[in-house]
């Protein structure tokens, strides 16, 4: 696979000059309210005039000092993707690395590219010569190099309904073409997320991609009433109505309805839609097939989500349990006579072939370099059980050498679902993405990232034999992620909760008898070092991954659910006398890895220990442990958290009298459960968009099936309905934190997104207002423009600033 030996295409973009520096920025315009009851140590006679709404006069200095520290962490850039351009000289190559940085004043993330020259020696040492300045990718939604590296696609999605989407084709020294695609052809490209798919053909003449299908016409009205004849011209004496509701794919996709496939000819600028895909299918993740009548392979999700009685779109963000399949279709630019057709399947849908009819899930398709295999990931365990995420499997299709897809295709397993891993052994695949070209030069070995307990690791998978090996260091508790491949070498990033991300270059060690041994060399960093204060705070902390034995496991549990779960303990120099924050992930079927987290670093920099609990049900521990949680939420997960807390208490690692808890989504569900079920344990709590009342949530969330599955277990998938009976609603209430609210006495901070479709704001508001009614010290901040993640830069900043101040108020001696 040969790439251009010259520099990456020149981008006519302005240089990145750094994010705005505003050390006194405190609050971002969100609304706040609180109960004025305080501990005596924090009492203040009267609020000072001129303070922002909801600010405690006794904590003003704390707000100022913590906001200054948080900004030191915010300035640190994050590493995103990378692309390597190899050359005929095997000892030289070039790379581009995308980096992002939060701009608080503009309330957005700024992205930029760094270029580097890679020099390798025969002694397996490598040096990176970085360009002196990065290039800002202002207004760019996606960056996609061509297979040879000689061309580069930049996507600029329209900022308003009247502007076109722009596809810029760059060569080594110039802009070769700029394609403007009108809104009447399609809406914005899916440049990231679940449906994302932008792919060059091997000849580099066509680009296939996924974009929003043009919206259906809306009814128009004027001073005479309804306009029978619509018009594309603007008429300032008329207005458009709403028409019937169109289902969306929920959280983060609220403005997206039907992702569809398009192909652009980069020379002529012509764009054609791929016809024949039913509107009941949403397409994504398109790639080009080897020479074949069926040129395109893509993933499609059905509107009914597998629920025949409830045929509508449900939320898909973080939900791998939505049924999907691989399809093949013809290139729309081919001559009509070349399009395949069969007697049994004529008409518009004749060009579609379903490749994975016998699997409930198939995504991330990749062809082997020789075109013999189509390899893909499956979340069939999630689809079949109903859990929103679960242990993945890998499969392959033997692609016909003649390119004719007639009869049934052979689908075989590469990596099966791991049910109960042996101690220290491969726990199964947990894959959230693949490189566009994940292959080593043998054409059989894929390199990918996956969760392994509380760590992220790099795996190599031989798709011919099914052999799985761990490529990243075996003895490291750090998390590792692959960025790109340089022939048979790996560009990766590694970090820990107490170590900033650092790039590494990996060589396979051919001088050892041990299989899959890799040498890793640290790469000189192009980033400026963090401030002395941040460096000192990070250096003063350490972390360890602790195995927590399950407390009194039931005999009914499968063996995998009886295995120890894990917690990550972060501590400073004097942990035994320091206050501790218990940190809980959402999902519940996700995991808190050991990788660097700016938010958590800010919290432990305040002098806290952190206990990050990956309770049973988390990813990375095998399927039996994961599936033990559905049907037992609010009990098993709560007990696991308390067991982990008791573990560090009994070993004298923390001050048991000063413990706080924080979590978001299902982590907020656990947070509010814990302060009700263990009311004497926590001195403060913070919940971000928490699930507090399943009875209320089931009728308002974009994933009502989640409520049924997590409350009833596997049976929940079969009893899901949009009209639950009274007994079902009662069960939802009893499983909810609100059922324990009468026992709560812990001061609690709520951080809520007003546009959250996953856990609508009413859930947290109802619980918080009930706490205030009972006299519990409560603070509520609502971010009016935020969704579930609260990840707008200003909202994220204000959120964790308030968490830090809230905990300092109640955990100071």
PDB file of C-alpha atoms in Angstrom, residues 517-741:
ATOM      1  CA  UNK A 517       6.376  -8.750  21.374  1.00  0.00           C
ATOM      2  CA  UNK A 518       6.497  -5.054  20.576  1.00  0.00           C
ATOM      3  CA  UNK A 519       9.032  -2.365  21.433  1.00  0.00           C
ATOM      4  CA  UNK A 520       7.586   1.058  22.130  1.00  0.00           C
ATOM      5  CA  UNK A 521       9.522   4.300  21.719  1.00  0.00           C
ATOM      6  CA  UNK A 522       8.309   7.568  23.184  1.00  0.00           C
ATOM      7  CA  UNK A 523       7.932  10.290  20.565  1.00  0.00           C
ATOM      8  CA  UNK A 524       9.131  13.826  21.111  1.00  0.00           C
ATOM      9  CA  UNK A 525       6.035  15.873  21.827  1.00  0.00           C
ATOM     10  CA  UNK A 526       5.138  18.929  19.730  1.00  0.00           C
ATOM     11  CA  UNK A 527       3.038  20.346  22.571  1.00  0.00           C
ATOM     12  CA  UNK A 528       4.305  22.868  25.099  1.00  0.00           C
ATOM     13  CA  UNK A 529       4.645  21.483  28.598  1.00  0.00           C
ATOM     14  CA  UNK A 530       1.768  22.257  30.972  1.00  0.00           C
ATOM     15  CA  UNK A 531       2.272  24.869  33.646  1.00  0.00           C
ATOM     16  CA  UNK A 532       4.590  24.069  36.539  1.00  0.00           C
ATOM     17  CA  UNK A 533       1.575  23.894  38.822  1.00  0.00           C
ATOM     18  CA  UNK A 534      -0.223  21.301  36.705  1.00  0.00           C
ATOM     19  CA  UNK A 535       2.973  19.283  36.233  1.00  0.00           C
ATOM     20  CA  UNK A 536       3.561  19.275  39.986  1.00  0.00           C
ATOM     21  CA  UNK A 537      -0.003  18.238  40.777  1.00  0.00           C
ATOM     22  CA  UNK A 538       0.130  15.337  38.330  1.00  0.00           C
ATOM     23  CA  UNK A 539       3.529  14.202  39.636  1.00  0.00           C
ATOM     24  CA  UNK A 540       2.244  14.208  43.220  1.00  0.00           C
ATOM     25  CA  UNK A 541      -0.399  11.573  42.432  1.00  0.00           C
ATOM     26  CA  UNK A 542      -0.362   7.872  41.643  1.00  0.00           C
ATOM     27  CA  UNK A 543      -2.984   5.350  40.632  1.00  0.00           C
ATOM     28  CA  UNK A 544      -3.580   1.631  40.885  1.00  0.00           C
ATOM     29  CA  UNK A 545      -6.161  -0.785  39.522  1.00  0.00           C
ATOM     30  CA  UNK A 546      -7.696  -2.747  42.398  1.00  0.00           C
ATOM     31  CA  UNK A 547      -9.530  -6.045  42.054  1.00  0.00           C
ATOM     32  CA  UNK A 548     -12.602  -6.077  44.298  1.00  0.00           C
ATOM     33  CA  UNK A 549     -14.030  -9.492  45.315  1.00  0.00           C
ATOM     34  CA  UNK A 550     -17.795  -9.782  44.886  1.00  0.00           C
ATOM     35  CA  UNK A 551     -19.567  -9.604  48.230  1.00  0.00           C
ATOM     36  CA  UNK A 552     -21.719 -12.681  48.985  1.00  0.00           C
ATOM     37  CA  UNK A 553     -22.318 -13.799  45.379  1.00  0.00           C
ATOM     38  CA  UNK A 554     -25.524 -15.733  44.789  1.00  0.00           C
ATOM     39  CA  UNK A 555     -25.291 -19.358  43.723  1.00  0.00           C
ATOM     40  CA  UNK A 556     -27.649 -18.478  40.880  1.00  0.00           C
ATOM     41  CA  UNK A 557     -25.055 -16.227  39.267  1.00  0.00           C
ATOM     42  CA  UNK A 558     -22.989 -17.616  36.374  1.00  0.00           C
ATOM     43  CA  UNK A 559     -19.285 -18.041  37.032  1.00  0.00           C
ATOM     44  CA  UNK A 560     -18.326 -14.902  35.113  1.00  0.00           C
ATOM     45  CA  UNK A 561     -20.540 -12.760  37.359  1.00  0.00           C
ATOM     46  CA  UNK A 562     -18.749 -14.061  40.464  1.00  0.00           C
ATOM     47  CA  UNK A 563     -15.349 -12.884  39.299  1.00  0.00           C
ATOM     48  CA  UNK A 564     -13.839  -9.768  40.928  1.00  0.00           C
ATOM     49  CA  UNK A 565     -14.689  -6.409  39.395  1.00  0.00           C
ATOM     50  CA  UNK A 566     -12.285  -3.464  39.423  1.00  0.00           C
ATOM     51  CA  UNK A 567     -11.836   0.032  40.779  1.00  0.00           C
ATOM     52  CA  UNK A 568      -9.146   2.591  39.984  1.00  0.00           C
ATOM     53  CA  UNK A 569      -7.737   4.322  43.071  1.00  0.00           C
ATOM     54  CA  UNK A 570      -6.020   7.696  42.597  1.00  0.00           C
ATOM     55  CA  UNK A 571      -4.217   9.101  45.625  1.00  0.00           C
ATOM     56  CA  UNK A 572      -1.799  11.799  46.676  1.00  0.00           C
ATOM     57  CA  UNK A 573       1.006  11.722  49.225  1.00  0.00           C
ATOM     58  CA  UNK A 574      -1.278  11.439  52.268  1.00  0.00           C
ATOM     59  CA  UNK A 575      -4.315   9.512  51.093  1.00  0.00           C
ATOM     60  CA  UNK A 576      -5.320   8.142  54.490  1.00  0.00           C
ATOM     61  CA  UNK A 577      -6.194  11.599  55.804  1.00  0.00           C
ATOM     62  CA  UNK A 578      -7.552  12.985  52.532  1.00  0.00           C
ATOM     63  CA  UNK A 579     -11.210  13.204  51.497  1.00  0.00           C
ATOM     64  CA  UNK A 580     -12.335  10.849  48.718  1.00  0.00           C
ATOM     65  CA  UNK A 581     -14.630  11.172  45.721  1.00  0.00           C
ATOM     66  CA  UNK A 582     -16.349   8.040  44.401  1.00  0.00           C
ATOM     67  CA  UNK A 583     -16.650   8.378  40.598  1.00  0.00           C
ATOM     68  CA  UNK A 584     -19.296   6.374  38.693  1.00  0.00           C
ATOM     69  CA  UNK A 585     -19.681   5.907  34.945  1.00  0.00           C
ATOM     70  CA  UNK A 586     -22.960   5.893  33.046  1.00  0.00           C
ATOM     71  CA  UNK A 587     -24.447   3.348  30.712  1.00  0.00           C
ATOM     72  CA  UNK A 588     -24.512   1.188  32.761  1.00  0.00           C
ATOM     73  CA  UNK A 589     -22.767  -0.927  30.102  1.00  0.00           C
ATOM     74  CA  UNK A 590     -19.713   1.255  29.586  1.00  0.00           C
ATOM     75  CA  UNK A 591     -16.427   1.564  31.463  1.00  0.00           C
ATOM     76  CA  UNK A 592     -14.245   4.229  33.055  1.00  0.00           C
ATOM     77  CA  UNK A 593     -10.785   3.485  31.615  1.00  0.00           C
ATOM     78  CA  UNK A 594      -7.473   4.400  33.224  1.00  0.00           C
ATOM     79  CA  UNK A 595      -6.785   7.017  30.517  1.00  0.00           C
ATOM     80  CA  UNK A 596      -6.251  10.696  31.263  1.00  0.00           C
ATOM     81  CA  UNK A 597      -9.364  12.711  32.069  1.00  0.00           C
ATOM     82  CA  UNK A 598      -9.129  16.479  32.424  1.00  0.00           C
ATOM     83  CA  UNK A 599     -12.209  16.606  34.637  1.00  0.00           C
ATOM     84  CA  UNK A 600     -10.959  13.940  37.030  1.00  0.00           C
ATOM     85  CA  UNK A 601      -7.475  15.470  37.094  1.00  0.00           C
ATOM     86  CA  UNK A 602      -9.028  18.775  38.146  1.00  0.00           C
ATOM     87  CA  UNK A 603     -10.879  17.038  40.977  1.00  0.00           C
ATOM     88  CA  UNK A 604      -7.947  15.134  42.465  1.00  0.00           C
ATOM     89  CA  UNK A 605      -5.809  18.269  42.086  1.00  0.00           C
ATOM     90  CA  UNK A 606      -8.010  19.749  44.844  1.00  0.00           C
ATOM     91  CA  UNK A 607      -6.487  17.257  47.286  1.00  0.00           C
ATOM     92  CA  UNK A 608      -8.987  14.402  46.921  1.00  0.00           C
ATOM     93  CA  UNK A 609      -8.515  10.704  46.443  1.00  0.00           C
ATOM     94  CA  UNK A 610     -10.600   9.219  43.626  1.00  0.00           C
ATOM     95  CA  UNK A 611     -12.251   5.810  43.701  1.00  0.00           C
ATOM     96  CA  UNK A 612     -13.419   5.086  40.149  1.00  0.00           C
ATOM     97  CA  UNK A 613     -15.641   1.991  40.298  1.00  0.00           C
ATOM     98  CA  UNK A 614     -16.205  -0.283  37.296  1.00  0.00           C
ATOM     99  CA  UNK A 615     -19.027  -2.293  38.829  1.00  0.00           C
ATOM    100  CA  UNK A 616     -20.329  -5.565  37.352  1.00  0.00           C
ATOM    101  CA  UNK A 617     -22.182  -4.735  34.155  1.00  0.00           C
ATOM    102  CA  UNK A 618     -19.260  -2.660  32.863  1.00  0.00           C
ATOM    103  CA  UNK A 619     -17.546  -3.393  29.558  1.00  0.00           C
ATOM    104  CA  UNK A 620     -14.242  -5.243  29.517  1.00  0.00           C
ATOM    105  CA  UNK A 621     -14.958  -8.121  31.907  1.00  0.00           C
ATOM    106  CA  UNK A 622     -16.751 -10.739  29.786  1.00  0.00           C
ATOM    107  CA  UNK A 623     -20.372 -11.207  28.816  1.00  0.00           C
ATOM    108  CA  UNK A 624     -21.604 -13.081  31.895  1.00  0.00           C
ATOM    109  CA  UNK A 625     -20.515 -10.293  34.243  1.00  0.00           C
ATOM    110  CA  UNK A 626     -22.114  -7.698  31.984  1.00  0.00           C
ATOM    111  CA  UNK A 627     -25.440  -9.524  31.640  1.00  0.00           C
ATOM    112  CA  UNK A 628     -25.685 -10.043  35.416  1.00  0.00           C
ATOM    113  CA  UNK A 629     -26.770  -6.424  35.895  1.00  0.00           C
ATOM    114  CA  UNK A 630     -29.969  -6.084  33.796  1.00  0.00           C
ATOM    115  CA  UNK A 631     -32.866  -6.829  36.127  1.00  0.00           C
ATOM    116  CA  UNK A 632     -30.718  -5.938  39.159  1.00  0.00           C
ATOM    117  CA  UNK A 633     -30.058  -2.223  38.775  1.00  0.00           C
ATOM    118  CA  UNK A 634     -30.383  -0.273  41.992  1.00  0.00           C
ATOM    119  CA  UNK A 635     -29.204  -3.270  43.999  1.00  0.00           C
ATOM    120  CA  UNK A 636     -26.280  -5.187  42.483  1.00  0.00           C
ATOM    121  CA  UNK A 637     -24.539  -2.066  41.150  1.00  0.00           C
ATOM    122  CA  UNK A 638     -25.200  -0.168  44.380  1.00  0.00           C
ATOM    123  CA  UNK A 639     -23.768  -3.058  46.433  1.00  0.00           C
ATOM    124  CA  UNK A 640     -20.691  -3.229  44.200  1.00  0.00           C
ATOM    125  CA  UNK A 641     -19.962   0.460  44.790  1.00  0.00           C
ATOM    126  CA  UNK A 642     -20.368   0.100  48.564  1.00  0.00           C
ATOM    127  CA  UNK A 643     -18.200  -3.046  48.501  1.00  0.00           C
ATOM    128  CA  UNK A 644     -15.425  -1.149  46.711  1.00  0.00           C
ATOM    129  CA  UNK A 645     -15.713   1.689  49.203  1.00  0.00           C
ATOM    130  CA  UNK A 646     -15.521  -0.733  52.142  1.00  0.00           C
ATOM    131  CA  UNK A 647     -12.457  -2.333  50.525  1.00  0.00           C
ATOM    132  CA  UNK A 648     -10.397   0.877  50.655  1.00  0.00           C
ATOM    133  CA  UNK A 649     -11.821   1.868  54.048  1.00  0.00           C
ATOM    134  CA  UNK A 650     -10.769  -1.400  55.709  1.00  0.00           C
ATOM    135  CA  UNK A 651      -7.250  -1.015  54.355  1.00  0.00           C
ATOM    136  CA  UNK A 652      -6.931   2.457  55.820  1.00  0.00           C
ATOM    137  CA  UNK A 653      -6.465   4.078  52.442  1.00  0.00           C
ATOM    138  CA  UNK A 654      -8.985   6.898  52.966  1.00  0.00           C
ATOM    139  CA  UNK A 655     -10.654   9.078  55.581  1.00  0.00           C
ATOM    140  CA  UNK A 656     -14.030   7.309  55.840  1.00  0.00           C
ATOM    141  CA  UNK A 657     -15.690  10.376  57.370  1.00  0.00           C
ATOM    142  CA  UNK A 658     -15.200  12.492  54.251  1.00  0.00           C
ATOM    143  CA  UNK A 659     -16.512  10.741  51.159  1.00  0.00           C
ATOM    144  CA  UNK A 660     -18.438  12.314  48.261  1.00  0.00           C
ATOM    145  CA  UNK A 661     -19.934  10.725  45.144  1.00  0.00           C
ATOM    146  CA  UNK A 662     -20.353  11.968  41.574  1.00  0.00           C
ATOM    147  CA  UNK A 663     -21.822  10.371  38.442  1.00  0.00           C
ATOM    148  CA  UNK A 664     -23.688  11.124  35.245  1.00  0.00           C
ATOM    149  CA  UNK A 665     -26.634   9.392  33.549  1.00  0.00           C
ATOM    150  CA  UNK A 666     -26.639   5.867  35.058  1.00  0.00           C
ATOM    151  CA  UNK A 667     -23.787   7.089  37.229  1.00  0.00           C
ATOM    152  CA  UNK A 668     -26.232   9.741  38.442  1.00  0.00           C
ATOM    153  CA  UNK A 669     -28.788   6.960  38.981  1.00  0.00           C
ATOM    154  CA  UNK A 670     -26.243   5.267  41.270  1.00  0.00           C
ATOM    155  CA  UNK A 671     -25.317   8.548  42.944  1.00  0.00           C
ATOM    156  CA  UNK A 672     -28.903   9.310  43.915  1.00  0.00           C
ATOM    157  CA  UNK A 673     -29.512   5.674  44.889  1.00  0.00           C
ATOM    158  CA  UNK A 674     -26.458   5.677  47.152  1.00  0.00           C
ATOM    159  CA  UNK A 675     -27.397   8.820  49.057  1.00  0.00           C
ATOM    160  CA  UNK A 676     -30.812   7.220  49.694  1.00  0.00           C
ATOM    161  CA  UNK A 677     -29.715   3.676  50.493  1.00  0.00           C
ATOM    162  CA  UNK A 678     -26.574   4.670  52.438  1.00  0.00           C
ATOM    163  CA  UNK A 679     -27.583   8.064  53.856  1.00  0.00           C
ATOM    164  CA  UNK A 680     -24.792   8.199  56.450  1.00  0.00           C
ATOM    165  CA  UNK A 681     -21.964   7.394  54.026  1.00  0.00           C
ATOM    166  CA  UNK A 682     -21.615  10.467  51.807  1.00  0.00           C
ATOM    167  CA  UNK A 683     -21.123  14.076  52.924  1.00  0.00           C
ATOM    168  CA  UNK A 684     -21.788  15.528  49.452  1.00  0.00           C
ATOM    169  CA  UNK A 685     -23.001  14.405  46.034  1.00  0.00           C
ATOM    170  CA  UNK A 686     -23.140  15.699  42.463  1.00  0.00           C
ATOM    171  CA  UNK A 687     -25.287  14.269  39.662  1.00  0.00           C
ATOM    172  CA  UNK A 688     -25.080  15.150  35.962  1.00  0.00           C
ATOM    173  CA  UNK A 689     -28.321  14.441  34.056  1.00  0.00           C
ATOM    174  CA  UNK A 690     -29.184  11.618  36.464  1.00  0.00           C
ATOM    175  CA  UNK A 691     -31.840   8.930  36.044  1.00  0.00           C
ATOM    176  CA  UNK A 692     -33.906   9.515  39.195  1.00  0.00           C
ATOM    177  CA  UNK A 693     -37.388   8.225  38.310  1.00  0.00           C
ATOM    178  CA  UNK A 694     -37.785   5.459  35.716  1.00  0.00           C
ATOM    179  CA  UNK A 695     -41.557   5.789  35.988  1.00  0.00           C
ATOM    180  CA  UNK A 696     -41.258   9.335  34.618  1.00  0.00           C
ATOM    181  CA  UNK A 697     -38.391   8.608  32.228  1.00  0.00           C
ATOM    182  CA  UNK A 698     -40.036   5.755  30.293  1.00  0.00           C
ATOM    183  CA  UNK A 699     -42.585   8.078  28.687  1.00  0.00           C
ATOM    184  CA  UNK A 700     -40.175  10.860  27.763  1.00  0.00           C
ATOM    185  CA  UNK A 701     -36.783   9.330  26.877  1.00  0.00           C
ATOM    186  CA  UNK A 702     -35.534   8.439  23.398  1.00  0.00           C
ATOM    187  CA  UNK A 703     -34.714   4.915  24.684  1.00  0.00           C
ATOM    188  CA  UNK A 704     -37.802   3.639  26.561  1.00  0.00           C
ATOM    189  CA  UNK A 705     -36.721   0.053  25.821  1.00  0.00           C
ATOM    190  CA  UNK A 706     -33.663   0.679  28.055  1.00  0.00           C
ATOM    191  CA  UNK A 707     -35.996   1.126  31.041  1.00  0.00           C
ATOM    192  CA  UNK A 708     -37.663  -2.241  30.435  1.00  0.00           C
ATOM    193  CA  UNK A 709     -34.406  -4.126  29.875  1.00  0.00           C
ATOM    194  CA  UNK A 710     -32.589  -2.755  32.919  1.00  0.00           C
ATOM    195  CA  UNK A 711     -35.579  -3.255  35.224  1.00  0.00           C
ATOM    196  CA  UNK A 712     -36.755  -6.682  34.016  1.00  0.00           C
ATOM    197  CA  UNK A 713     -33.582  -8.153  32.524  1.00  0.00           C
ATOM    198  CA  UNK A 714     -33.792 -10.139  29.291  1.00  0.00           C
ATOM    199  CA  UNK A 715     -37.560 -10.470  29.669  1.00  0.00           C
ATOM    200  CA  UNK A 716     -37.751  -6.695  29.352  1.00  0.00           C
ATOM    201  CA  UNK A 717     -37.077  -6.858  25.630  1.00  0.00           C
ATOM    202  CA  UNK A 718     -40.201  -8.954  25.100  1.00  0.00           C
ATOM    203  CA  UNK A 719     -42.491  -6.873  27.294  1.00  0.00           C
ATOM    204  CA  UNK A 720     -41.461  -3.446  25.977  1.00  0.00           C
ATOM    205  CA  UNK A 721     -44.456  -1.303  25.112  1.00  0.00           C
ATOM    206  CA  UNK A 722     -45.232   2.388  24.679  1.00  0.00           C
ATOM    207  CA  UNK A 723     -48.184   1.979  27.060  1.00  0.00           C
ATOM    208  CA  UNK A 724     -46.881   0.267  30.223  1.00  0.00           C
ATOM    209  CA  UNK A 725     -49.425  -1.060  32.701  1.00  0.00           C
ATOM    210  CA  UNK A 726     -49.831   0.341  36.211  1.00  0.00           C
ATOM    211  CA  UNK A 727     -47.983  -2.621  37.738  1.00  0.00           C
ATOM    212  CA  UNK A 728     -45.055  -1.986  35.394  1.00  0.00           C
ATOM    213  CA  UNK A 729     -44.920   1.678  36.344  1.00  0.00           C
ATOM    214  CA  UNK A 730     -44.970   0.702  40.007  1.00  0.00           C
ATOM    215  CA  UNK A 731     -42.005  -1.605  39.408  1.00  0.00           C
ATOM    216  CA  UNK A 732     -40.175   1.233  37.639  1.00  0.00           C
ATOM    217  CA  UNK A 733     -40.773   3.484  40.644  1.00  0.00           C
ATOM    218  CA  UNK A 734     -39.545   0.893  43.121  1.00  0.00           C
ATOM    219  CA  UNK A 735     -36.303   0.448  41.157  1.00  0.00           C
ATOM    220  CA  UNK A 736     -35.723   4.207  41.080  1.00  0.00           C
ATOM    221  CA  UNK A 737     -33.720   6.445  43.430  1.00  0.00           C
ATOM    222  CA  UNK A 738     -36.819   8.508  44.120  1.00  0.00           C
ATOM    223  CA  UNK A 739     -38.277   5.572  46.076  1.00  0.00           C
ATOM    224  CA  UNK A 740     -35.559   6.194  48.720  1.00  0.00           C
ATOM    225  CA  UNK A 741     -35.791   9.982  48.760  1.00  0.00           C
TER     226      UNK A 741
END
